[in-house]
CSV table of C-alpha atoms and ligand atoms in Angstrom, one decimal:
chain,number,residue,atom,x,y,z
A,660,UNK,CA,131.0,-213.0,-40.8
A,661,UNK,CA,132.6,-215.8,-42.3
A,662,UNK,CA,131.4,-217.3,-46.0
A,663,UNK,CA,130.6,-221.4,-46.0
A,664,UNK,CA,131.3,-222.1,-49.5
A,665,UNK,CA,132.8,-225.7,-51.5
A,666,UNK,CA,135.8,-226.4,-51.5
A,667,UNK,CA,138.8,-228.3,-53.6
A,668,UNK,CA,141.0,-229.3,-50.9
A,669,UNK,CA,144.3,-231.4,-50.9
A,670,UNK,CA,144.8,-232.9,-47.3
A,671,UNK,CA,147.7,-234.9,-47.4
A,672,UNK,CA,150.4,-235.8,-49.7
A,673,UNK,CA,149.9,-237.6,-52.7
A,674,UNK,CA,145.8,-238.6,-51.5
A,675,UNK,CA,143.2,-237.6,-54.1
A,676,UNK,CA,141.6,-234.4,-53.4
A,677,UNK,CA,138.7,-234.4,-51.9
A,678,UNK,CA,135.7,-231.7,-52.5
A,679,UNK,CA,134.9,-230.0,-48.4
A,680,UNK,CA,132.9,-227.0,-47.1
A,681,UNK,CA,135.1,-224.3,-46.1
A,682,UNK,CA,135.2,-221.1,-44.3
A,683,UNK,CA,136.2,-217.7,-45.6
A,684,UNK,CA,135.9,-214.8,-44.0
A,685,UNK,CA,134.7,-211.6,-44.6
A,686,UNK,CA,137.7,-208.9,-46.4
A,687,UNK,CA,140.0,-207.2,-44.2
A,688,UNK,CA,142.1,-203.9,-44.9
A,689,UNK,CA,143.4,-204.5,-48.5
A,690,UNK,CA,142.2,-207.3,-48.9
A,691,UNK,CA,139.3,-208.2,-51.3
A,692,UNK,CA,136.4,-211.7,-51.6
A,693,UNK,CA,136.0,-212.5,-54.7
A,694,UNK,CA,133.4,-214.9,-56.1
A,695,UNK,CA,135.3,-217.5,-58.3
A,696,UNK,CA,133.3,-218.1,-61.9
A,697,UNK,CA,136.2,-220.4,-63.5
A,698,UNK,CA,139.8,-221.6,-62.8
A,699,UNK,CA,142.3,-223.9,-64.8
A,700,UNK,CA,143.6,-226.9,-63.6
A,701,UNK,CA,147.1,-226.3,-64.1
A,702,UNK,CA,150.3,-228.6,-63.2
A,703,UNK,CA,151.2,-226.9,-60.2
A,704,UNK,CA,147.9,-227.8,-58.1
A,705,UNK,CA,149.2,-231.4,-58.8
A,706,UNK,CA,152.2,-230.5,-57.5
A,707,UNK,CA,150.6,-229.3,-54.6
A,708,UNK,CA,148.6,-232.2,-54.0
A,709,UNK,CA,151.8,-234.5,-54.2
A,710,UNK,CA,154.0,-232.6,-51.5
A,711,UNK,CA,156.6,-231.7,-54.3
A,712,UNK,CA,156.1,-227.5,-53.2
A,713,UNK,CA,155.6,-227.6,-49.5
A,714,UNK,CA,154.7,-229.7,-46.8
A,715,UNK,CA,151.8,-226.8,-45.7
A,716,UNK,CA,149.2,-229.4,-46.0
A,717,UNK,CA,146.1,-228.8,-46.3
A,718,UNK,CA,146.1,-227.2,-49.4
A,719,UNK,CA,143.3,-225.4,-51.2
A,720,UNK,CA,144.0,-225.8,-54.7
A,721,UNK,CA,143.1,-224.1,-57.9
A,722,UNK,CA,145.1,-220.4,-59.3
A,723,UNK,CA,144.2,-219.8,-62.4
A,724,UNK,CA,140.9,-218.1,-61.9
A,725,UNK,CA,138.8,-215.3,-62.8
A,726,UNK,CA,135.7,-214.1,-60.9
A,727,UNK,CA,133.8,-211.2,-59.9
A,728,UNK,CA,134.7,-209.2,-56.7
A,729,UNK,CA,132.1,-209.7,-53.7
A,730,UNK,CA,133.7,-207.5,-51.3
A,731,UNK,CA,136.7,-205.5,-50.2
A,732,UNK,CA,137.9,-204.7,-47.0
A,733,UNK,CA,139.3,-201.0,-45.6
A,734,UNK,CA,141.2,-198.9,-47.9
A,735,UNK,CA,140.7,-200.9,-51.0
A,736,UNK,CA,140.3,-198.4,-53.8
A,737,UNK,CA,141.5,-200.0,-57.1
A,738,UNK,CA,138.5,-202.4,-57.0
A,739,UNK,CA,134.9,-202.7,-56.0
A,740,UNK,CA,132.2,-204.9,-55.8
A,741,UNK,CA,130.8,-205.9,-59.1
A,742,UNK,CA,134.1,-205.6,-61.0
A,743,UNK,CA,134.5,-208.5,-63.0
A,744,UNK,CA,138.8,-209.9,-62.4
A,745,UNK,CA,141.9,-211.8,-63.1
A,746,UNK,CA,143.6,-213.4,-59.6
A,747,UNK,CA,148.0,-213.2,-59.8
A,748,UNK,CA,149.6,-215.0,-57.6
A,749,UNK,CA,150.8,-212.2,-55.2
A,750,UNK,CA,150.1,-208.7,-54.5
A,751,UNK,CA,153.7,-206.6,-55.3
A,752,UNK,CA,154.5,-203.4,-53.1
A,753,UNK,CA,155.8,-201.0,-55.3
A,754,UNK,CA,158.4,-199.7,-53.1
A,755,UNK,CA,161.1,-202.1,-52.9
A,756,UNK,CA,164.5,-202.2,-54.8
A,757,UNK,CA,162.9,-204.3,-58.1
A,758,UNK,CA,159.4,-202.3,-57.7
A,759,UNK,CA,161.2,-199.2,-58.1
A,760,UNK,CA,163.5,-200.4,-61.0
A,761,UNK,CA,159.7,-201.5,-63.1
A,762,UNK,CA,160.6,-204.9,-62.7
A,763,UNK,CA,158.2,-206.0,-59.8
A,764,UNK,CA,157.7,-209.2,-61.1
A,765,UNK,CA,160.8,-209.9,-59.0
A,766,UNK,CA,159.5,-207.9,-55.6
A,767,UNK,CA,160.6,-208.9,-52.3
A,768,UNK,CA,157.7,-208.1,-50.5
A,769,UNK,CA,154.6,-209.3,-52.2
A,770,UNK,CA,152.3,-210.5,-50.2
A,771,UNK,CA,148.7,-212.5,-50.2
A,772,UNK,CA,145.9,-212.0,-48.2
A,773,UNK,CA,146.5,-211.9,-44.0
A,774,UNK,CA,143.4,-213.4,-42.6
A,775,UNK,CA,142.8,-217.6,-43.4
A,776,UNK,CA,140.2,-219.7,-44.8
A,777,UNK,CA,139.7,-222.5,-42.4
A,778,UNK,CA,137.7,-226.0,-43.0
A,779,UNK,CA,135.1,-226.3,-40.3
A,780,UNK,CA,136.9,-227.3,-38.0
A,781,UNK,CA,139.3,-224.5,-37.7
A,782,UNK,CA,142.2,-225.9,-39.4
A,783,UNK,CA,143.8,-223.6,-41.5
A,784,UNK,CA,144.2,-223.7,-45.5
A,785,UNK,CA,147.0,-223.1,-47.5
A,786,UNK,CA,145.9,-221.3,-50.8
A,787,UNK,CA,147.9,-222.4,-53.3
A,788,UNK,CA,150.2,-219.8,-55.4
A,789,UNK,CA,147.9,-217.4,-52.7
A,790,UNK,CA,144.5,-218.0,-54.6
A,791,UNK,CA,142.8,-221.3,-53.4
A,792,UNK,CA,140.1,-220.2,-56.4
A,793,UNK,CA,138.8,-224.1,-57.0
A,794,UNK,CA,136.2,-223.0,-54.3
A,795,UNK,CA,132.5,-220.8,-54.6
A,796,UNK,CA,134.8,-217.6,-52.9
A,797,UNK,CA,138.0,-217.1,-51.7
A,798,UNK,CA,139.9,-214.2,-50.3
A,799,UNK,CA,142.9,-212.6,-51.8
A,800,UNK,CA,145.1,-209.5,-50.9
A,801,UNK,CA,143.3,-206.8,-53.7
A,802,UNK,CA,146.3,-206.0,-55.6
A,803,UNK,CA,145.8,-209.7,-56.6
A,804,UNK,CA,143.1,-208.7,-58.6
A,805,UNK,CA,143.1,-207.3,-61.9
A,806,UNK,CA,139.8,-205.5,-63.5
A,807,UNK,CA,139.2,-206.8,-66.9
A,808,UNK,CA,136.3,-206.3,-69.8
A,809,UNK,CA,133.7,-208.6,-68.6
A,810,UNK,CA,132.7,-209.3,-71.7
A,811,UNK,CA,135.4,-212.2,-72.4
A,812,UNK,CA,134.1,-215.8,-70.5
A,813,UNK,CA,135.5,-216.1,-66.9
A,814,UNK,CA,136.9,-219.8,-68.3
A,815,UNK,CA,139.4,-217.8,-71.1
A,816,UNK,CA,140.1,-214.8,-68.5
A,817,UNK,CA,141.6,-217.0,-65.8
A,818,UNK,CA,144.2,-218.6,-68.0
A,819,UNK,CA,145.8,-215.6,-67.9
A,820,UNK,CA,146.3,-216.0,-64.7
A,821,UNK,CA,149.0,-218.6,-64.8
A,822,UNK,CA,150.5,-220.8,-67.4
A,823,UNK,CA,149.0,-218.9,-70.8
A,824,UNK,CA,150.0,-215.2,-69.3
A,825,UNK,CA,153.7,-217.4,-68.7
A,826,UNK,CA,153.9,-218.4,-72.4
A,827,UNK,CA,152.7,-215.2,-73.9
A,828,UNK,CA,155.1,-213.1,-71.7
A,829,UNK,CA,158.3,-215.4,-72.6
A,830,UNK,CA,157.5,-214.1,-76.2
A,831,UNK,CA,156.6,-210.9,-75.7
A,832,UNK,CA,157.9,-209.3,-72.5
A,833,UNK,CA,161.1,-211.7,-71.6
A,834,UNK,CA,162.0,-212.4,-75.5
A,835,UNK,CA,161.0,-209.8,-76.8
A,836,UNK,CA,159.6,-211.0,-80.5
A,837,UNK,CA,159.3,-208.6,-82.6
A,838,UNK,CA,157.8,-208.4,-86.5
A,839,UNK,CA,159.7,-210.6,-88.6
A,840,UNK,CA,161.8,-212.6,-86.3
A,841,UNK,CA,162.2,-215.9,-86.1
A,842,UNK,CA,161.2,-218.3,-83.1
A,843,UNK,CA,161.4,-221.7,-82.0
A,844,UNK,CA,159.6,-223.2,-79.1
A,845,UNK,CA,160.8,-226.3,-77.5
A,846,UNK,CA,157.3,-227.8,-76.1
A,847,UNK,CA,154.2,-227.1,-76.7
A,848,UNK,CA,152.2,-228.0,-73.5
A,849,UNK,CA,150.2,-224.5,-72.2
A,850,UNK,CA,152.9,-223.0,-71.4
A,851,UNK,CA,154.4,-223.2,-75.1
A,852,UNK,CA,151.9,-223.1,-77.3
A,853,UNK,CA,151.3,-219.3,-75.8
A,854,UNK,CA,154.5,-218.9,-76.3
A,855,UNK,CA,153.6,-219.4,-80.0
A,856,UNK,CA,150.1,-217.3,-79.7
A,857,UNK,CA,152.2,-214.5,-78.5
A,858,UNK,CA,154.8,-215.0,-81.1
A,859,UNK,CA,152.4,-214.4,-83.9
A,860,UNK,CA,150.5,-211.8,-82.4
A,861,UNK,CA,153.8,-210.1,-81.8
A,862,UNK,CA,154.2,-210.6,-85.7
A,863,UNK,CA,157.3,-213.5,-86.1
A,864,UNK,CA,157.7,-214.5,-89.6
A,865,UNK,CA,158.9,-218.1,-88.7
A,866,UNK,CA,157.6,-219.8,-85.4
A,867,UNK,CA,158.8,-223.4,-85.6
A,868,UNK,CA,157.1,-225.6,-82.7
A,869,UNK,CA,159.2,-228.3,-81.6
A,870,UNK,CA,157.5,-231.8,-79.0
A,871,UNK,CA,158.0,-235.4,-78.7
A,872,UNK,CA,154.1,-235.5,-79.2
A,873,UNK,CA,152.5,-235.3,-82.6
A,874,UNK,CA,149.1,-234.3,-81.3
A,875,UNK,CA,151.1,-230.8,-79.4
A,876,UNK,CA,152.2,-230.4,-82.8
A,877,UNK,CA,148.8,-230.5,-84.6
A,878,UNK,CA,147.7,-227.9,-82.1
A,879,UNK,CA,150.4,-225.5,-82.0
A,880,UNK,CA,150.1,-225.5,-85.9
A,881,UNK,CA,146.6,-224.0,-85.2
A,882,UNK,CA,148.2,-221.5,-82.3
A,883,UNK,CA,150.4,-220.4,-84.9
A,884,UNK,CA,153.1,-222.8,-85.3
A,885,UNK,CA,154.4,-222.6,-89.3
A,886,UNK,CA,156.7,-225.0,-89.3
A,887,UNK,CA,156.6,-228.4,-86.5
A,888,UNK,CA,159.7,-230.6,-85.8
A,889,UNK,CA,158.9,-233.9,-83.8
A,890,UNK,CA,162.2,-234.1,-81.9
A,891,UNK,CA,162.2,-237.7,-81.4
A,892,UNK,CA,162.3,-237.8,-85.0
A,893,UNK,CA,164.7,-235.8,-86.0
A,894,UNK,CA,167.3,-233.3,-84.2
A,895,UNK,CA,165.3,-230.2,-83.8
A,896,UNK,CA,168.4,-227.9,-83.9
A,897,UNK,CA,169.5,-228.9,-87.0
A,898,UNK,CA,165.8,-228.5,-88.2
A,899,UNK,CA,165.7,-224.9,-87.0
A,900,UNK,CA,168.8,-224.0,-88.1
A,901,UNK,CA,168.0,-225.3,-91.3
A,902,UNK,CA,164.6,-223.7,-91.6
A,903,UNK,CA,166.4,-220.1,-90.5
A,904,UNK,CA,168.9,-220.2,-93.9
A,905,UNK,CA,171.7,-222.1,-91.7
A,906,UNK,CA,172.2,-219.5,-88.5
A,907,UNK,CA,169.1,-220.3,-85.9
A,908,UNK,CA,166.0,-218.7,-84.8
A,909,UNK,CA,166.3,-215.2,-83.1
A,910,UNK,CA,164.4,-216.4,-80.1
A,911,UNK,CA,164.5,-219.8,-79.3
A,912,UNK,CA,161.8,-220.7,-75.7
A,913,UNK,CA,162.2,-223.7,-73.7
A,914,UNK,CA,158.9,-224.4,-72.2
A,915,UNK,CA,159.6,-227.8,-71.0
A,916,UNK,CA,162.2,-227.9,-67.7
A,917,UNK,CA,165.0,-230.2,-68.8
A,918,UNK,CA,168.7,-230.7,-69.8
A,919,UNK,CA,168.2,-232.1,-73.4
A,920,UNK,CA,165.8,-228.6,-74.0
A,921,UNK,CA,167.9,-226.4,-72.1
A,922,UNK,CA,170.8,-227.4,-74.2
A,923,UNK,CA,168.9,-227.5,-77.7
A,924,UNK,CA,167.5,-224.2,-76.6
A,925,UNK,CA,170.8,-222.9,-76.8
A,926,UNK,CA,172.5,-224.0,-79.7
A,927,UNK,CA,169.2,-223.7,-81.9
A,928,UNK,CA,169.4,-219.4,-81.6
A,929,UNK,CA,171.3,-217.6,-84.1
A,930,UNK,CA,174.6,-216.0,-82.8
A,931,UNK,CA,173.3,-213.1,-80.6
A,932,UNK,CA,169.8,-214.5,-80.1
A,933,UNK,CA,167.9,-214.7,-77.5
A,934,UNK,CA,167.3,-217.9,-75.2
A,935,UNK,CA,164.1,-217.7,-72.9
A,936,UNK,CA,164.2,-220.5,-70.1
A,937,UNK,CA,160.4,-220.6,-68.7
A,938,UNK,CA,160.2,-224.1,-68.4
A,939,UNK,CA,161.1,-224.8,-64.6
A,940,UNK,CA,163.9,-227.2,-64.0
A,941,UNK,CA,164.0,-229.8,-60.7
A,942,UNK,CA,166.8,-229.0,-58.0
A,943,UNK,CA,169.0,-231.4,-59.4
A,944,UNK,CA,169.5,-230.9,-62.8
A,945,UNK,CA,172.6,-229.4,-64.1
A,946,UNK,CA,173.7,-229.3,-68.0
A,947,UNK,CA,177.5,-228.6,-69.0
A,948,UNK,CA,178.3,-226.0,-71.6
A,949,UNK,CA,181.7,-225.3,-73.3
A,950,UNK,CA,182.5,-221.7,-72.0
A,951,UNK,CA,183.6,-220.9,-75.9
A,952,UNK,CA,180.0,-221.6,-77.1
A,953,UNK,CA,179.0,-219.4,-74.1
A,954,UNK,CA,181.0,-216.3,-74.7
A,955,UNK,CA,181.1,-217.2,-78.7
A,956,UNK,CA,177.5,-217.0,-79.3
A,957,UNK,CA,177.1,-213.5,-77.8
A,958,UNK,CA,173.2,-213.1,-77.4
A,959,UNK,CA,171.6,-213.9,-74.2
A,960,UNK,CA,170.3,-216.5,-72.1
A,961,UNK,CA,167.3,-215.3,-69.9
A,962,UNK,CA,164.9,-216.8,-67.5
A,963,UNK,CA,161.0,-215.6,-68.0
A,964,UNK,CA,159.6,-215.4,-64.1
A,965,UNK,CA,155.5,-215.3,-64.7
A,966,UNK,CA,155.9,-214.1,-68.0
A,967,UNK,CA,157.5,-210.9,-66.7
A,968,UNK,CA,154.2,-209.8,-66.7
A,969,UNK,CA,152.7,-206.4,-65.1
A,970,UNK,CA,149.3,-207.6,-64.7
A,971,UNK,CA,147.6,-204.5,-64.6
A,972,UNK,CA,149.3,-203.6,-68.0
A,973,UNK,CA,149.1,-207.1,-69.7
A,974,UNK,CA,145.7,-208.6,-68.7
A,975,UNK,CA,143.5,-205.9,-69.6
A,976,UNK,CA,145.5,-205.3,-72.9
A,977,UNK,CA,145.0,-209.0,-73.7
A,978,UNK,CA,141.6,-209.7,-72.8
A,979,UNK,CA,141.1,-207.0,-75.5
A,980,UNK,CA,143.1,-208.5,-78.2
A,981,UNK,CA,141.5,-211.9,-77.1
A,982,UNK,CA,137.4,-210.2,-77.6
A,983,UNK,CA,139.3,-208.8,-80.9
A,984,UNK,CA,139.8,-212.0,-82.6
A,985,UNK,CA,143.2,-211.4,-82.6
A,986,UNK,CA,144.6,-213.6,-79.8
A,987,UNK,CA,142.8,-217.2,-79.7
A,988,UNK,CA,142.5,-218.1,-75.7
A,989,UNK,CA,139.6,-220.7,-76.7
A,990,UNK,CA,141.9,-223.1,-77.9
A,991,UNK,CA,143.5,-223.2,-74.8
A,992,UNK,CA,140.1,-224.8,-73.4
A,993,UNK,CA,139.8,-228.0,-73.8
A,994,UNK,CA,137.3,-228.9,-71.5
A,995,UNK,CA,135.1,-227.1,-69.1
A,996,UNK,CA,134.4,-229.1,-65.8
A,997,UNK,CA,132.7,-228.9,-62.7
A,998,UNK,CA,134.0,-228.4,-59.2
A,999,UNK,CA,134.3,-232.5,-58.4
A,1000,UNK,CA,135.9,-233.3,-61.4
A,1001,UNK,CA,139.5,-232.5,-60.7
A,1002,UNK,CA,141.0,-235.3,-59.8
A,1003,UNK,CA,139.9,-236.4,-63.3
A,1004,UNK,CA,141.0,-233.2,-64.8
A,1005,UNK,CA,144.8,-234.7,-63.3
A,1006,UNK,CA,144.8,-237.4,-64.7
A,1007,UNK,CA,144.0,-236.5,-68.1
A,1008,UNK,CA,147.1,-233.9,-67.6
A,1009,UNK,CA,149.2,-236.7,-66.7
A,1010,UNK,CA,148.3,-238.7,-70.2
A,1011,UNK,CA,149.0,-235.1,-72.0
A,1012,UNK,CA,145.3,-235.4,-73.1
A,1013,UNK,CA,144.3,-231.4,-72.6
A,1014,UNK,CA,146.0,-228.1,-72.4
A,1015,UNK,CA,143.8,-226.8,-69.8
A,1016,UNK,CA,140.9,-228.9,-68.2
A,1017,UNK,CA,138.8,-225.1,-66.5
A,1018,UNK,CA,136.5,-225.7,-63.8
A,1019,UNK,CA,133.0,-223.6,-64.4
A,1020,UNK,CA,131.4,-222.5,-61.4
B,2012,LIG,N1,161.4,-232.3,-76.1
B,2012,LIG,C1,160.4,-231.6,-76.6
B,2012,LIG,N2,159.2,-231.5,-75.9
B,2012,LIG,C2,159.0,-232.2,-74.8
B,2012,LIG,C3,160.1,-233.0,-74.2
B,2012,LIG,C4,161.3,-233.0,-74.9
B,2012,LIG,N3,162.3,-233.7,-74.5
B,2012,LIG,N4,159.6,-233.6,-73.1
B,2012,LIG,C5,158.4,-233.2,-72.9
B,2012,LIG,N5,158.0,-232.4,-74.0
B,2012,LIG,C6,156.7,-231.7,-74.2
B,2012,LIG,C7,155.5,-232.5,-73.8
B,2012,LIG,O1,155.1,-233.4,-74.8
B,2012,LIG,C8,154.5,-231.4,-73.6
B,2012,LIG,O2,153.8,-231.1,-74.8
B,2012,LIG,O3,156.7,-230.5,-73.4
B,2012,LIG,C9,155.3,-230.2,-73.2
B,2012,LIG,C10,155.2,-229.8,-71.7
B,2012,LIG,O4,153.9,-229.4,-71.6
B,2012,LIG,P1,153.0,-229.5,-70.3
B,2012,LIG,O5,153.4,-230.8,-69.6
B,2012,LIG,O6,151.6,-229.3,-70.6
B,2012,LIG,O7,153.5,-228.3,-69.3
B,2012,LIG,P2,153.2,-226.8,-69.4
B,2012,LIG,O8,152.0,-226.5,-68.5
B,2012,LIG,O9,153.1,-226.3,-70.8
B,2012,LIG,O10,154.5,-226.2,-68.7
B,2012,LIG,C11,155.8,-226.3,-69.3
B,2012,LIG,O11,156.8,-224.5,-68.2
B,2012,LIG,O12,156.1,-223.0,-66.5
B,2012,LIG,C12,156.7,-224.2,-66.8
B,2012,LIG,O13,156.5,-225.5,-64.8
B,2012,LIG,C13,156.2,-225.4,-66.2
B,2012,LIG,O14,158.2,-226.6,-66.5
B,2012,LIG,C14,156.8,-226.5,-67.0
B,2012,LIG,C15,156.9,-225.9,-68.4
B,2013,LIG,ZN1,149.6,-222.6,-62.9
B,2014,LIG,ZN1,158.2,-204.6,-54.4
């Protein structure tokens, strides 16, 4: 029996999303339907909607979500109906070469659900990231799903489901922070401002927050942020070198995507720090390094994929540190909106207005 439920849908290329009925059916072996309660708006849907990740059209948008399972098909075990979850972007084997090596954040075989959602006339979706959560249900593979205290708001849960779980595991999983260190982020959208959430909760003495925008700033101050360079200002590595008694922080993230933070990324960490690259650069950018700075500085350059996050270990761990007190996720929510509201949601992205606009089913 297939489930007629609302729908964000992106139908072609760069057109505003428009809100449709939809079909999903009913779970099939491993595979679960889940009934959405919130997802983020997060700046991959956009790029979804504008053609810039695959021509797949049409898209059902929306992966930062969090809802309560509905239904699971054969052989599901690690979830039932009633259990309150966190969607990832793709279920991991377990069995593969990474899998085995604990690092299945980089498994080749991950996989989403089998069967489609269709609009009514048969035409098949394309969830995006796997989720397609902007709609009342949608089905996912069930190792997407990851059970959670229920007591924390679906709105704050789903964050972790994307860019906040991204930014807290470039700190703590990829760079690994530690008490007393030192850190500087280099943009403080979502994505780096959890960097700076995790920092402190991972106990950094020194988290300097560097953006071109003084109201980032203001907010990553309340995330955490004990010192804030304005880069158009001033040259942020000398600031941070400055601020860490002349050598550089020992973890230094770059949470925007671009040459100019790539490269201040790596000459703001102290010789034999730590560089975390989550901020996704476009196919054609390219930054030149003198190899002596390379092999001089020692340390290590490494890329954060998803936060290098084990879902079933982090999410529940910091949902509880979240209904604690001692991780803020509210202040990742700006806005809570309703299910027709995201093509306004995008465009108050665009201006840099919210860190996460969350629909509220
Ligand atoms: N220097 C410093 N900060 C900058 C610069 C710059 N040259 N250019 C932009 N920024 C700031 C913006 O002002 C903004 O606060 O970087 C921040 C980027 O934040 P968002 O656009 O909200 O993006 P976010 O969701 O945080 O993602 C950041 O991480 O996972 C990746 O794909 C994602 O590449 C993106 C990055
Ligand atoms: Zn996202
Ligand atoms: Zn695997």
């Amino acid at each position: 029996m297939a489930h007629q439920v609302r729908a964000v849908v992106a139908r072609e290329k760069g057109a505003p999303v428009t809100l449709e009925t939809i079909n999903v059916p009913d779970p099939g072996p491993g595979e679960a339907l889940v009934k959405v309660e919130a997802c983020g708006v997060c700046h991959t849907d956009l790029h979804y909607r504008d053609g810039g990740i695959s021509d797949d059209f049409p898209f059902l948008l929306g992966h930062e979500a969090a809802g309560i399972v509905e239904a699971v098909g054969e052989g599901v075990t690690d979830v039932v109906p009633g259990d309150f979850v966190i969607l990832n972007w793709r279920a991991v084997c377990g069995q593969c070469r990474a899998c085995l090596r604990g690092r299945p954040w980089y498994c080749f075989n991950t996989h989403n659900a089998k069967q489609k959602m269709t609009l009514l006339d048969g035409t098949e979706l394309s969830p995006a990231l796997g989720i397609g959560a902007f709609a009342e249900k949608t089905l996912v593979a069930a190792g997407q799903c990851t059970k959670v205290d229920p007591a924390a708001s679906a709105a704050v849960a789903g964050l972790l489901g994307c860019g906040v779980m991204a930014g807290i595991g470039a700190a703590i999983n990829t760079g690994g922070v530690g008490r007393g260190d030192s850190v500087a982020v280099i943009g403080c959208g979502g994505v780096g401002d959890a960097a700076i959430a995790g920092s402190r909760l991972a106990g950094a003495a020194k988290i300097i927050a560097v953006d071109i925008d003084q109201r980032k700033l203001e907010t990553a101050r309340k995330l955490g942020a004990t010192h804030t360079v304005n880069s158009q200002e001033t040259d942020p590595v000398e600031v941070i070198r400055r601020l860490t008694g002349g050598f550089g922080a020992d973890v230094v993230i770059e949470a925007v995507g671009r040459p100019e933070t790539y490269r201040q990324a790596f000459y703001a960490r102290d010789l034999a720090g730590t560089v975390v690259l989550v901020g996704v650069p476009t196919p054609d950018m390219t930054l030149e390094l003198p190899l002596l700075d390379v092999f001089g500085r020692g340390g290590a350059l490494k890329s954060s994929w998803y936060g290098d996050c084990l879902p079933s270990r982090d999410f529940p761990m910091l949902i509880d540190l979240y209904l604690q007190g001692r991780l803020d996720l509210d202040a990742f929510v700006s806005e809570t909106i309703a299910l027709d509201e995201v093509e306004k949601a995008f465009k108050r992205m665009h201006h840099g207005e919210v860190l996460r606009s969350v629909v509220v089913l």
